[in-house]
mmCIF file of N, CA and C and ligand atoms in Angstrom:
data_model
loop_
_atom_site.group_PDB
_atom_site.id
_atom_site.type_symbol
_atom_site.label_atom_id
_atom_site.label_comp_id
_atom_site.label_asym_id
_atom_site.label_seq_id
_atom_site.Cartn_x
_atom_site.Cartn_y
_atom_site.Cartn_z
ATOM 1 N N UNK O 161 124.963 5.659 37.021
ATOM 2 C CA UNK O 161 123.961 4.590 36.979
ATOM 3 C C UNK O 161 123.251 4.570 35.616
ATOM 4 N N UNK O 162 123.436 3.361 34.944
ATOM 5 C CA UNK O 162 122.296 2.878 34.082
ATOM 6 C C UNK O 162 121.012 3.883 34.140
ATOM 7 N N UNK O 163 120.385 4.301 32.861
ATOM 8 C CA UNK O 163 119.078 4.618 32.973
ATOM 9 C C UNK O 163 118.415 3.133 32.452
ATOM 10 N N UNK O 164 117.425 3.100 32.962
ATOM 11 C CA UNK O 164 116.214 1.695 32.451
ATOM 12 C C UNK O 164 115.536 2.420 31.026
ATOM 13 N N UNK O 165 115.209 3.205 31.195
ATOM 14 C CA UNK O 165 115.021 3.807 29.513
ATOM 15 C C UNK O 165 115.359 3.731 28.230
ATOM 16 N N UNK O 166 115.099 3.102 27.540
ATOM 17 C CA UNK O 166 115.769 3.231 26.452
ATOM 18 C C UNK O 166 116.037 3.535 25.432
ATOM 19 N N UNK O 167 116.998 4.153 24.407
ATOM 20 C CA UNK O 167 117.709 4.702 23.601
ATOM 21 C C UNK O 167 116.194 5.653 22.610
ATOM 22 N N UNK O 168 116.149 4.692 22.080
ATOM 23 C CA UNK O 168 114.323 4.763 21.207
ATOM 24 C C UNK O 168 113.455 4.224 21.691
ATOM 25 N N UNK O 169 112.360 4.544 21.508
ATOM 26 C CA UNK O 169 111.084 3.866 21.582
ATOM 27 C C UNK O 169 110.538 3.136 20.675
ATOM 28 N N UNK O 170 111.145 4.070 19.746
ATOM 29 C CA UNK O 170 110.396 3.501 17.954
ATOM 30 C C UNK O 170 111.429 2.464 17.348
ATOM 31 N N UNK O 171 110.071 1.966 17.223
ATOM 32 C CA UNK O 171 110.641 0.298 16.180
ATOM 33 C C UNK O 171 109.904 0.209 15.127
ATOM 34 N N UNK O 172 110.318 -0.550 14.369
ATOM 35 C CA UNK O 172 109.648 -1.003 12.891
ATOM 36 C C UNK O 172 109.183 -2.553 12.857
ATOM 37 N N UNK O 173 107.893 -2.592 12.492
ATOM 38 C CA UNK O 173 107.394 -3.836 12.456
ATOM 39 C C UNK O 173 106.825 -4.086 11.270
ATOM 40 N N UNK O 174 107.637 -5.702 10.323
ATOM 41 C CA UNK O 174 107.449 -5.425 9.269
ATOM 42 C C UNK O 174 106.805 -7.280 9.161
ATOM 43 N N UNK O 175 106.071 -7.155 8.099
ATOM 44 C CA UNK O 175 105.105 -8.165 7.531
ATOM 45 C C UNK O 175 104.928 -7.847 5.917
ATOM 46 N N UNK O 176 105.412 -9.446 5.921
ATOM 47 C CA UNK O 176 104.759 -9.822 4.290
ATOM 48 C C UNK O 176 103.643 -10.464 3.573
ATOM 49 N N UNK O 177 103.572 -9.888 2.852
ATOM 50 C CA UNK O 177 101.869 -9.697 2.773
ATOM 51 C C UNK O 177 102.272 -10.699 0.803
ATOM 52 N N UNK O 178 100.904 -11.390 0.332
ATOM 53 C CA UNK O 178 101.409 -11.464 -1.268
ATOM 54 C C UNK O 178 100.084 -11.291 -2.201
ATOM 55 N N UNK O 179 100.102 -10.856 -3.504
ATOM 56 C CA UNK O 179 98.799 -10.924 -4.023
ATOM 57 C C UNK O 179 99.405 -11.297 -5.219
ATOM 58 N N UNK O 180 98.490 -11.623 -6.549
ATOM 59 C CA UNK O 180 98.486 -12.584 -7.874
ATOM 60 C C UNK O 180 97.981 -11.658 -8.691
ATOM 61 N N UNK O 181 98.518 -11.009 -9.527
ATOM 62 C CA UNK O 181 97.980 -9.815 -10.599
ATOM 63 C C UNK O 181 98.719 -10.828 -11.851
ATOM 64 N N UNK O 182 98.118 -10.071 -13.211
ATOM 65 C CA UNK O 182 98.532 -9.793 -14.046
ATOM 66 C C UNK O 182 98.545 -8.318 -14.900
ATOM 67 N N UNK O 183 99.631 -8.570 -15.820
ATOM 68 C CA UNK O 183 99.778 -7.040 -16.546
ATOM 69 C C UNK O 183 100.407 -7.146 -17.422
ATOM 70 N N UNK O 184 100.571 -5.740 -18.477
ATOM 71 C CA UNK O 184 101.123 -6.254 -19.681
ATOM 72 C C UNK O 184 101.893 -5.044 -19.684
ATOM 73 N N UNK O 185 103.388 -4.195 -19.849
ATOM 74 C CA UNK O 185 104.409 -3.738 -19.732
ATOM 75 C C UNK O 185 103.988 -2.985 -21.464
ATOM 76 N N UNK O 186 103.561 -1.595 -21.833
ATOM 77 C CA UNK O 186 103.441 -0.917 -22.758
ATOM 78 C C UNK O 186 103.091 0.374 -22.762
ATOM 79 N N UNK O 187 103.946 1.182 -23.138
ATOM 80 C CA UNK O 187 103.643 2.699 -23.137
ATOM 81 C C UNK O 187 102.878 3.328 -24.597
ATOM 82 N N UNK O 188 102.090 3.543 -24.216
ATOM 83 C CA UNK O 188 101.363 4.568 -25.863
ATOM 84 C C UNK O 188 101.960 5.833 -26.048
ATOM 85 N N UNK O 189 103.253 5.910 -25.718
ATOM 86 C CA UNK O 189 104.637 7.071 -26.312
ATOM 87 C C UNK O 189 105.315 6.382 -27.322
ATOM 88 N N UNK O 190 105.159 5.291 -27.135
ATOM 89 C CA UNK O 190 106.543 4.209 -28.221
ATOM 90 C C UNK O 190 105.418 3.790 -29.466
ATOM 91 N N UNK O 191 106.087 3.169 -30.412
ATOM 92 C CA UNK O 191 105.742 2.338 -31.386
ATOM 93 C C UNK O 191 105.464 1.328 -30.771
ATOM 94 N N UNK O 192 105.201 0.551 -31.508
ATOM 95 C CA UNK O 192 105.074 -1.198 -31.419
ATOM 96 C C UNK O 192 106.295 -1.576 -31.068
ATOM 97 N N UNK O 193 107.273 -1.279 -32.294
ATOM 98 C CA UNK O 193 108.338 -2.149 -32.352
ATOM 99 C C UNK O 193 109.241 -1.354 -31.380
ATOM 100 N N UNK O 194 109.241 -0.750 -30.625
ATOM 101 C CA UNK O 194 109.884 0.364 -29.737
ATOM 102 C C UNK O 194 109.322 -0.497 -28.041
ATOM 103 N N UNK O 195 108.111 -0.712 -28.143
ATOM 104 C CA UNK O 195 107.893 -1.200 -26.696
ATOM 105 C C UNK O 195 108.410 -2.686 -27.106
ATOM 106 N N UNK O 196 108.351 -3.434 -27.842
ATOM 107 C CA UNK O 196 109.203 -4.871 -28.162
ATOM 108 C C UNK O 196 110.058 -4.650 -27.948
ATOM 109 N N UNK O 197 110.877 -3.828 -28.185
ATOM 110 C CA UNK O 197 112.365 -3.487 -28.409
ATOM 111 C C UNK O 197 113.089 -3.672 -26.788
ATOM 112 N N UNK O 198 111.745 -2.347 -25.888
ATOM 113 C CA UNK O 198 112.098 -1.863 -24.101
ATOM 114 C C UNK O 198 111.471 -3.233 -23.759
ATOM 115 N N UNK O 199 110.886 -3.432 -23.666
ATOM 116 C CA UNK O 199 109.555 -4.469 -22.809
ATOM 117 C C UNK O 199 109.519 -5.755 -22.892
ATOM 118 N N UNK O 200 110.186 -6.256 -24.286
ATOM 119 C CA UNK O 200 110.724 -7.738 -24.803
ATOM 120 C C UNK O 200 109.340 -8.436 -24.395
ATOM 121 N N UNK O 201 109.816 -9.364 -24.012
ATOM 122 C CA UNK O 201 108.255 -10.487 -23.622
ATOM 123 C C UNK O 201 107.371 -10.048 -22.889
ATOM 124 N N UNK O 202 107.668 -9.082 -21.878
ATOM 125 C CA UNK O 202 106.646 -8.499 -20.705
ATOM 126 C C UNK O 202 105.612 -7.682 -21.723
ATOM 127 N N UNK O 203 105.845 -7.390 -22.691
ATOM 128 C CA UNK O 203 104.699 -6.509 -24.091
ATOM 129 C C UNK O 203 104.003 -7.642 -24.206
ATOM 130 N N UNK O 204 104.211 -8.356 -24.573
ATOM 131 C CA UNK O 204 103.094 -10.135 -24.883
ATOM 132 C C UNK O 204 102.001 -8.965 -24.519
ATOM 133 N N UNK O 205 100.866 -9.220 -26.032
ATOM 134 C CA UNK O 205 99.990 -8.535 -26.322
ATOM 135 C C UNK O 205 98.690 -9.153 -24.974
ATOM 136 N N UNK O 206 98.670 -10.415 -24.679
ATOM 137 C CA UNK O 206 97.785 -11.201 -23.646
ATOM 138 C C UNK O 206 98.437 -10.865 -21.852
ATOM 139 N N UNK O 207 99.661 -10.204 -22.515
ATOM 140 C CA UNK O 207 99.940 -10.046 -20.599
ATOM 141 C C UNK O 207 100.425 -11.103 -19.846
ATOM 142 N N UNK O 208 100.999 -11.332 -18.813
ATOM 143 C CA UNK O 208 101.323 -12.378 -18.442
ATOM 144 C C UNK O 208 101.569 -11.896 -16.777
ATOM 145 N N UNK O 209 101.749 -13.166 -15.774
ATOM 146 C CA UNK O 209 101.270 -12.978 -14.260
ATOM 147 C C UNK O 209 102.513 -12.737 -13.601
ATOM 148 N N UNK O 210 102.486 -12.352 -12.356
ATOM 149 C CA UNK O 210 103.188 -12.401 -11.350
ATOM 150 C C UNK O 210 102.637 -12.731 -10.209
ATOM 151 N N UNK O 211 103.445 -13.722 -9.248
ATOM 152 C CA UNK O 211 102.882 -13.644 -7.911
ATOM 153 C C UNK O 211 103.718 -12.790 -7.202
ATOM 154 N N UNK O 212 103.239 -11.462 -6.433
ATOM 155 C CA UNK O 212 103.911 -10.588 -5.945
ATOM 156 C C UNK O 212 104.365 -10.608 -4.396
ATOM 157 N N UNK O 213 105.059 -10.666 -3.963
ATOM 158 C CA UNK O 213 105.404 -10.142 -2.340
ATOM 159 C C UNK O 213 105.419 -8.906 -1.948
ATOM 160 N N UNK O 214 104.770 -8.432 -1.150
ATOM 161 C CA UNK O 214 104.686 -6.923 -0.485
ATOM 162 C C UNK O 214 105.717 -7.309 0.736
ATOM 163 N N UNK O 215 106.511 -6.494 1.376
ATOM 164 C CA UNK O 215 107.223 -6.190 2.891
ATOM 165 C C UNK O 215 107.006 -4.970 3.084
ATOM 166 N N UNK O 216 105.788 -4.861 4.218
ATOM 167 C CA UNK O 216 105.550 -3.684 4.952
ATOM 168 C C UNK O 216 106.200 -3.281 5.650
ATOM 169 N N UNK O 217 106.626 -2.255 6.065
ATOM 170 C CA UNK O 217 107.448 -1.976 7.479
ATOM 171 C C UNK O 217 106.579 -0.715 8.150
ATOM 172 N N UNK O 218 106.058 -0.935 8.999
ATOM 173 C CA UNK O 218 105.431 -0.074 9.839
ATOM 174 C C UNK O 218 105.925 0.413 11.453
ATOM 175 N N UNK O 219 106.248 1.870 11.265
ATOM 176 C CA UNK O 219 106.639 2.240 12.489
ATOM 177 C C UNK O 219 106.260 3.383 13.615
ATOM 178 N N UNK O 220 106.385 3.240 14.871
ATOM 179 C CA UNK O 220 105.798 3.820 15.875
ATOM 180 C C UNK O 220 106.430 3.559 17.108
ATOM 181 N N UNK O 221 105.751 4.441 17.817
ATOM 182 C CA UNK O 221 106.465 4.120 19.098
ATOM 183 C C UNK O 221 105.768 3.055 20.168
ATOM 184 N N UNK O 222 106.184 2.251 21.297
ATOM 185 C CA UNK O 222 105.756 0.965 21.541
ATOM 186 C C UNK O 222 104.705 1.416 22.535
ATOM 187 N N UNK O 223 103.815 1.169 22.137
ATOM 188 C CA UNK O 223 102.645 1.243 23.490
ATOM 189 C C UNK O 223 103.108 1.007 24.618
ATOM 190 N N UNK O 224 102.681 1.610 25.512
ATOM 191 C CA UNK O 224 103.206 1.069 27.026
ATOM 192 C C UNK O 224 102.240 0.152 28.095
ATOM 193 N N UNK O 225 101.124 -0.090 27.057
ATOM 194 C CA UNK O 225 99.944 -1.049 27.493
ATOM 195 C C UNK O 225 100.253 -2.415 26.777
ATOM 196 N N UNK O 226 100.717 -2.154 25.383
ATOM 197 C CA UNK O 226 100.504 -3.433 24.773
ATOM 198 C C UNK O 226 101.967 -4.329 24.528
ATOM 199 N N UNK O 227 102.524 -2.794 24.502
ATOM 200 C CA UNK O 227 104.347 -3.564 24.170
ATOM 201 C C UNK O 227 104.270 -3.553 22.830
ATOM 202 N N UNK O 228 103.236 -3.485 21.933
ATOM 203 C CA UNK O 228 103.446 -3.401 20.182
ATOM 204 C C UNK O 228 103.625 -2.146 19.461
ATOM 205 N N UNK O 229 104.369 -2.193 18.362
ATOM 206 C CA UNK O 229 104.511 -0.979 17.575
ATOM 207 C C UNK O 229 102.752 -0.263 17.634
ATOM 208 N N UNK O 230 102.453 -1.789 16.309
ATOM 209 C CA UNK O 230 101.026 -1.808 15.641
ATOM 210 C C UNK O 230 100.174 -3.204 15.949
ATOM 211 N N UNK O 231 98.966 -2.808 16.293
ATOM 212 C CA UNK O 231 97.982 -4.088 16.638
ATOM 213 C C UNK O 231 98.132 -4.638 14.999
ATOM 214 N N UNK O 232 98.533 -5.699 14.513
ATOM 215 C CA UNK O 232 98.454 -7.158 13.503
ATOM 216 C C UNK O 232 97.661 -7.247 13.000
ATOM 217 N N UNK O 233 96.272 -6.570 13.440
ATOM 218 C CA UNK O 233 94.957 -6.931 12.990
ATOM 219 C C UNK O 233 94.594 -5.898 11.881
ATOM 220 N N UNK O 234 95.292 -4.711 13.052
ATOM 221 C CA UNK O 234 95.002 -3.467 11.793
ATOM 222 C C UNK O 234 95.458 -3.674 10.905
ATOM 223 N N UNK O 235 97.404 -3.621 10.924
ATOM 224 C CA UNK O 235 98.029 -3.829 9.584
ATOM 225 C C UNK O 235 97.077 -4.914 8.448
ATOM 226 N N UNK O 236 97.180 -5.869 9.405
ATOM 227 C CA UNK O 236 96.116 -6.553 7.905
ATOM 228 C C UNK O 236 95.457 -6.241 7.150
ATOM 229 N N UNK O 237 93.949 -5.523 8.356
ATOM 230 C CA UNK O 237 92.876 -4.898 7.248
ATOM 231 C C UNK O 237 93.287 -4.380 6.355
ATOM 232 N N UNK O 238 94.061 -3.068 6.962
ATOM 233 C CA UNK O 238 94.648 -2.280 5.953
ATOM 234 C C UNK O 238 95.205 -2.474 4.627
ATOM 235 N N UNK O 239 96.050 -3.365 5.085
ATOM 236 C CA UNK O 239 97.151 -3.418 3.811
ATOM 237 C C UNK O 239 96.086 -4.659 2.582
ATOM 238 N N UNK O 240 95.530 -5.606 3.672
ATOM 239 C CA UNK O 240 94.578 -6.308 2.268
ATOM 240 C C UNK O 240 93.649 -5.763 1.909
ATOM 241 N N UNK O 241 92.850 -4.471 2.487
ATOM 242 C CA UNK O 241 91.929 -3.908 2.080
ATOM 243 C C UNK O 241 92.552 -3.276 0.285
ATOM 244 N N UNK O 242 93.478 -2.658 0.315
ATOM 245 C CA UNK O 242 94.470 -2.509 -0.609
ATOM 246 C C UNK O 242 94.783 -3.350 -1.593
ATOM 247 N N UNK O 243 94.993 -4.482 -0.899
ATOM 248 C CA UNK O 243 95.774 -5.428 -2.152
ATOM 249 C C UNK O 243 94.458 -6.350 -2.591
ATOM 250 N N UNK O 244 93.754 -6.217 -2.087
ATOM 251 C CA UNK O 244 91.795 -6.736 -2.590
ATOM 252 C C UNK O 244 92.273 -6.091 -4.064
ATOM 253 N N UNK O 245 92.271 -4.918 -3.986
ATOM 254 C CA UNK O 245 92.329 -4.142 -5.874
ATOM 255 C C UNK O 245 92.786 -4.775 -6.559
ATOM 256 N N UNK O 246 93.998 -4.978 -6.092
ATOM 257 C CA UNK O 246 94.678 -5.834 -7.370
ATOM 258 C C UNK O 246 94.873 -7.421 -7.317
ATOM 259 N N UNK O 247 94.043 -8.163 -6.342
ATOM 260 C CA UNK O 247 94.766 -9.787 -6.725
ATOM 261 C C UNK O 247 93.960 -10.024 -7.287
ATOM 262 N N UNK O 248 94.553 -11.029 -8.276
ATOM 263 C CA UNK O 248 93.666 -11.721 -9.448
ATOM 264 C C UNK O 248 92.965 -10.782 -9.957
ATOM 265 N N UNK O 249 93.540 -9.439 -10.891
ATOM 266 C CA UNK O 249 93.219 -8.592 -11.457
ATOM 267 C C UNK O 249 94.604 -8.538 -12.755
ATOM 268 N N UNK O 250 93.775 -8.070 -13.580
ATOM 269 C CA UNK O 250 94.770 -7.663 -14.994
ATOM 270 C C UNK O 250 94.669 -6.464 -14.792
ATOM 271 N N UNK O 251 95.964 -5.624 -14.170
ATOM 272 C CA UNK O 251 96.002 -4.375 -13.548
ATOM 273 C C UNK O 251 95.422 -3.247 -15.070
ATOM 274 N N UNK O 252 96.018 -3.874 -16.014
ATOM 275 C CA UNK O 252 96.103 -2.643 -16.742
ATOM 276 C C UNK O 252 94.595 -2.630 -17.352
ATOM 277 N N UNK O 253 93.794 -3.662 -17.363
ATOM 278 C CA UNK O 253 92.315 -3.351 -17.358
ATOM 279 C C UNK O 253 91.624 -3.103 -16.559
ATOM 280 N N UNK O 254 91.702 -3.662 -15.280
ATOM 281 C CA UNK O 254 90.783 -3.864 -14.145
ATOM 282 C C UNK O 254 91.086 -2.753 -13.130
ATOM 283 N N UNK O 255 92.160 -2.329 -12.773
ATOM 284 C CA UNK O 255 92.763 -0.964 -12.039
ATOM 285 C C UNK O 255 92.492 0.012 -12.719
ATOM 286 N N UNK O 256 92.134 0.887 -12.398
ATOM 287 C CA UNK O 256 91.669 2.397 -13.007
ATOM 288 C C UNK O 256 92.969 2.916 -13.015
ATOM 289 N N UNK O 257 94.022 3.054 -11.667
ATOM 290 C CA UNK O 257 95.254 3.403 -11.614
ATOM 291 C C UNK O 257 95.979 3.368 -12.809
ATOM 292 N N UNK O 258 96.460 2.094 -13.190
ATOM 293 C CA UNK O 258 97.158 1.240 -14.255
ATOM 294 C C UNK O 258 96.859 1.255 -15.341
ATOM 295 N N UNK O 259 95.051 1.579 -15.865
ATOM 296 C CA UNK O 259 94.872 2.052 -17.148
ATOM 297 C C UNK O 259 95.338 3.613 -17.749
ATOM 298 N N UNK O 260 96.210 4.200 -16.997
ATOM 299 C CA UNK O 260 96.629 5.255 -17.594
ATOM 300 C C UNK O 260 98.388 5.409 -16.799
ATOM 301 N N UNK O 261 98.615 4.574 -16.101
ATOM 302 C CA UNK O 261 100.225 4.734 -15.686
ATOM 303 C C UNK O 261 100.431 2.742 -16.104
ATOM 304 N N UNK O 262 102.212 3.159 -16.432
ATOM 305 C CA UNK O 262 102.352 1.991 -16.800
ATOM 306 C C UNK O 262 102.966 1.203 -15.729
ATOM 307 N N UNK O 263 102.169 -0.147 -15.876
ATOM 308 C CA UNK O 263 102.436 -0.632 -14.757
ATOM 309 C C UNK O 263 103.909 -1.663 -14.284
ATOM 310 N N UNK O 264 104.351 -1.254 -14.317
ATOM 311 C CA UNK O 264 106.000 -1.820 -13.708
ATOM 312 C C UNK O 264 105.904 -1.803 -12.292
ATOM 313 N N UNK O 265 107.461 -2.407 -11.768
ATOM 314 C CA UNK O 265 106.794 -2.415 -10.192
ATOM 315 C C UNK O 265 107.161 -1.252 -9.578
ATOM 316 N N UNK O 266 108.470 -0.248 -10.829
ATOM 317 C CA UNK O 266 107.944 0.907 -9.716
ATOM 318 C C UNK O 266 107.337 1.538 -9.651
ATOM 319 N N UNK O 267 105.899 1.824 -10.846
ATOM 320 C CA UNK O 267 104.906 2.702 -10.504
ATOM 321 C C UNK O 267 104.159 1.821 -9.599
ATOM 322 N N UNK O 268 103.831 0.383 -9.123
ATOM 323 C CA UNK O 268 103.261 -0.449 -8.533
ATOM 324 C C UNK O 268 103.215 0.194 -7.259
ATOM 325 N N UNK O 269 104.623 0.200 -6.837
ATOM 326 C CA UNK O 269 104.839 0.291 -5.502
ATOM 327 C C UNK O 269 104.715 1.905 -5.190
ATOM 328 N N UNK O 270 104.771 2.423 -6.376
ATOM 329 C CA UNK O 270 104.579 4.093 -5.858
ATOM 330 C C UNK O 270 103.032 4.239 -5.774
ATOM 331 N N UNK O 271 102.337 3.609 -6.598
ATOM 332 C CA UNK O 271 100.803 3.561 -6.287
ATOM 333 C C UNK O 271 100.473 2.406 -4.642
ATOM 334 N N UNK O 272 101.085 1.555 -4.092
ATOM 335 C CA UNK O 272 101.067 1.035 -3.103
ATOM 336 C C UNK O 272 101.369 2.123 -1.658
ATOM 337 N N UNK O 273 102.234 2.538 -1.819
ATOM 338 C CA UNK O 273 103.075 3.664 -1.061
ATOM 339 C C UNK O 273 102.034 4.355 -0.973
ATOM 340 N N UNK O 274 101.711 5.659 -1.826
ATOM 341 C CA UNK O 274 100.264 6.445 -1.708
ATOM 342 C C UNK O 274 99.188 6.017 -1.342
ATOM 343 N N UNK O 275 98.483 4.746 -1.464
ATOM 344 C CA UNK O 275 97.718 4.391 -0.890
ATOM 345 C C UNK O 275 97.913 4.232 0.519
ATOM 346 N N UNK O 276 98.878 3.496 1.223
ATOM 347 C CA UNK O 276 99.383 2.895 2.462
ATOM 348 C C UNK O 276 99.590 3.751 3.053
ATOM 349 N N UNK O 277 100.016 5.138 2.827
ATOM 350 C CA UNK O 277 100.176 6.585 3.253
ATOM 351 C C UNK O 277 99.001 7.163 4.188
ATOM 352 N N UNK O 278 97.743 6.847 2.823
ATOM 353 C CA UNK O 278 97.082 7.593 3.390
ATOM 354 C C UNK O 278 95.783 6.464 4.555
ATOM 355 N N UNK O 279 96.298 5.524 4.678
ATOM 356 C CA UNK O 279 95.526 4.681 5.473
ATOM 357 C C UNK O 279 96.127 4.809 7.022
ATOM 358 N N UNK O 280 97.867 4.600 6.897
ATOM 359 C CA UNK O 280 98.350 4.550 7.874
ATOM 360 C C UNK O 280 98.835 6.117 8.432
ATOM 361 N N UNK O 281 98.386 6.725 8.969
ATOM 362 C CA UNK O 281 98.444 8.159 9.399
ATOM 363 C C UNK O 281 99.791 8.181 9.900
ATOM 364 N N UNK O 282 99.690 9.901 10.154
ATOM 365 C CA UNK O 282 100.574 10.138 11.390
ATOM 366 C C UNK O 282 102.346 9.455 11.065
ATOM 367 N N UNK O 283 102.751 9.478 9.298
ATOM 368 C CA UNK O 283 103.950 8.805 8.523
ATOM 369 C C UNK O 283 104.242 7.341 9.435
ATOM 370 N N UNK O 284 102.931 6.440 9.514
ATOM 371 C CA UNK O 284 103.742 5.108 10.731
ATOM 372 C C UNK O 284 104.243 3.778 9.437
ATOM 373 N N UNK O 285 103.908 4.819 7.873
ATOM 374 C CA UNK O 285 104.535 3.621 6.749
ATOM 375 C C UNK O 285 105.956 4.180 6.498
ATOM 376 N N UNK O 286 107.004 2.891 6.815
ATOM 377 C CA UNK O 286 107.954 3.016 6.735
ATOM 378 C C UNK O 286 108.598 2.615 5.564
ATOM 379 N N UNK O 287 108.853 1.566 5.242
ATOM 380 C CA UNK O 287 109.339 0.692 4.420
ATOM 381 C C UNK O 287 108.256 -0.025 3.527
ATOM 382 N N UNK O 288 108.313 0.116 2.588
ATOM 383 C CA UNK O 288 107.975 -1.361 1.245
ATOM 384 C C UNK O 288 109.306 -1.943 0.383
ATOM 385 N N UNK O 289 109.200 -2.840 0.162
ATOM 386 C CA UNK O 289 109.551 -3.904 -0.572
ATOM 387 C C UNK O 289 108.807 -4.264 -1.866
ATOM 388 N N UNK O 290 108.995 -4.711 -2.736
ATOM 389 C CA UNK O 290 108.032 -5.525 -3.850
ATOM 390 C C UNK O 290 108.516 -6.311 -4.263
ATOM 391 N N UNK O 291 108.293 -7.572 -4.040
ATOM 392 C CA UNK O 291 109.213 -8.917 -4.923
ATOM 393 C C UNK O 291 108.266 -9.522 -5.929
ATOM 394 N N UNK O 292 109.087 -8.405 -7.292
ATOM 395 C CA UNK O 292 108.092 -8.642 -8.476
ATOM 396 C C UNK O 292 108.956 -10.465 -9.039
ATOM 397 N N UNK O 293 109.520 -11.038 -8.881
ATOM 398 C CA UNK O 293 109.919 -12.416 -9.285
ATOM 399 C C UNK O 293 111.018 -12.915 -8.628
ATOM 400 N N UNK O 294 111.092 -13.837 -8.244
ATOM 401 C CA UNK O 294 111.974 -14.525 -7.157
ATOM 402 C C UNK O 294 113.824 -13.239 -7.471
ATOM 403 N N UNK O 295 114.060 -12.790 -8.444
ATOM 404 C CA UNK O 295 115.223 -12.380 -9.029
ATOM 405 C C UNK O 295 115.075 -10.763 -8.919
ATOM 406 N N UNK O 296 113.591 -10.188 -8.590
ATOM 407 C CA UNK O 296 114.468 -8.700 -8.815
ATOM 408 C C UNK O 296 113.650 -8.271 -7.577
ATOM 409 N N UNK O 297 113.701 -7.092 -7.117
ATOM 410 C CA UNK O 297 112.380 -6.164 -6.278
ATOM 411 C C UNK O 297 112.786 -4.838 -6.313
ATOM 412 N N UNK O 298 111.208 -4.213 -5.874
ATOM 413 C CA UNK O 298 111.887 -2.985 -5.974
ATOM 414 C C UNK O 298 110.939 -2.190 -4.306
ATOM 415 N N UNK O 299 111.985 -1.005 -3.724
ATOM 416 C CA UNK O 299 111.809 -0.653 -2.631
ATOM 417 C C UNK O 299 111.925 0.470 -2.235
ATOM 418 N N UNK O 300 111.337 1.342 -1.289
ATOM 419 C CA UNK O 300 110.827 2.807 -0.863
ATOM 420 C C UNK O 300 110.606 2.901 0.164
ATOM 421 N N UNK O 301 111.820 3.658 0.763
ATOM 422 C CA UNK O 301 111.254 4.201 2.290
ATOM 423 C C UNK O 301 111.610 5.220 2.751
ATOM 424 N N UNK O 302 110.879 5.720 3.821
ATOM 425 C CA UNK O 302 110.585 7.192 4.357
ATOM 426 C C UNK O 302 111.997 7.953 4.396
HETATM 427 NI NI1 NI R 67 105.737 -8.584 -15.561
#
């Protein structure tokens, strides 16, 4: 006989989230003409924007009251409490983070990750995503 039980409990529930930064792509290891060289236009001494996509993936096991991984409400706070820092911020001035790591999207998302870590306990952050421009992203999971 069939058990009614099933296989896992745990699922992943994932939401995209987006925020509007700018930043300017330069390491103070290189020359000038050395970060022109790596960084091409993203060096532009004024910086220039991205509108970013986050994909959370958050996982747990399903309540047996609610049927959900994660209450929707939390993930929100959470994750915009977070991305409050950086929208409509010039990361590499306005972020304390970013004024001393350079900001690309994979230190982005490794500074996203650590944060999201320590909000969402108990490892329930699974997955990120970052869709730094319709053409590339970059991604990390447990
Ligand atoms: Ni850029």
């Amino acid at each position: 006989m069939l058990s009614k039980k099933p296989i896992m409990n745990r699922t992943v529930l994932y939401k995209i989230f987006e925020f509007s930064s700018a930043h300017r792509l330069s390491s103070d290891k290189l020359t000038s003409e050395e970060n022109w060289d790596i960084y091409d236009k993203c060096n532009n001494i004024n910086g220039h924007g991205h509108d970013y996509y986050l994909e959370v993936g958050i996982t747990g096991d399903i309540d047996p009251e609610t049927g959900m991984t994660i209450e929707l409400e939390e993930m929100d706070i959470k994750v915009n409490a977070l991305l409050q820092q950086l929208n409509y911020k010039h990361l590499n001035k306005e972020v304390p983070y970013f004024k001393t790591t350079i900001s690309t999207g994979e230190n982005i998302i490794q500074f996203l990750w650590n944060e999201l870590d320590k909000s969402f306990t108990n490892q329930q952050l699974y997955y990120l995503k970052l869709w730094e421009t319709n053409n590339n992203y970059f991604e990390l999971k447990r």
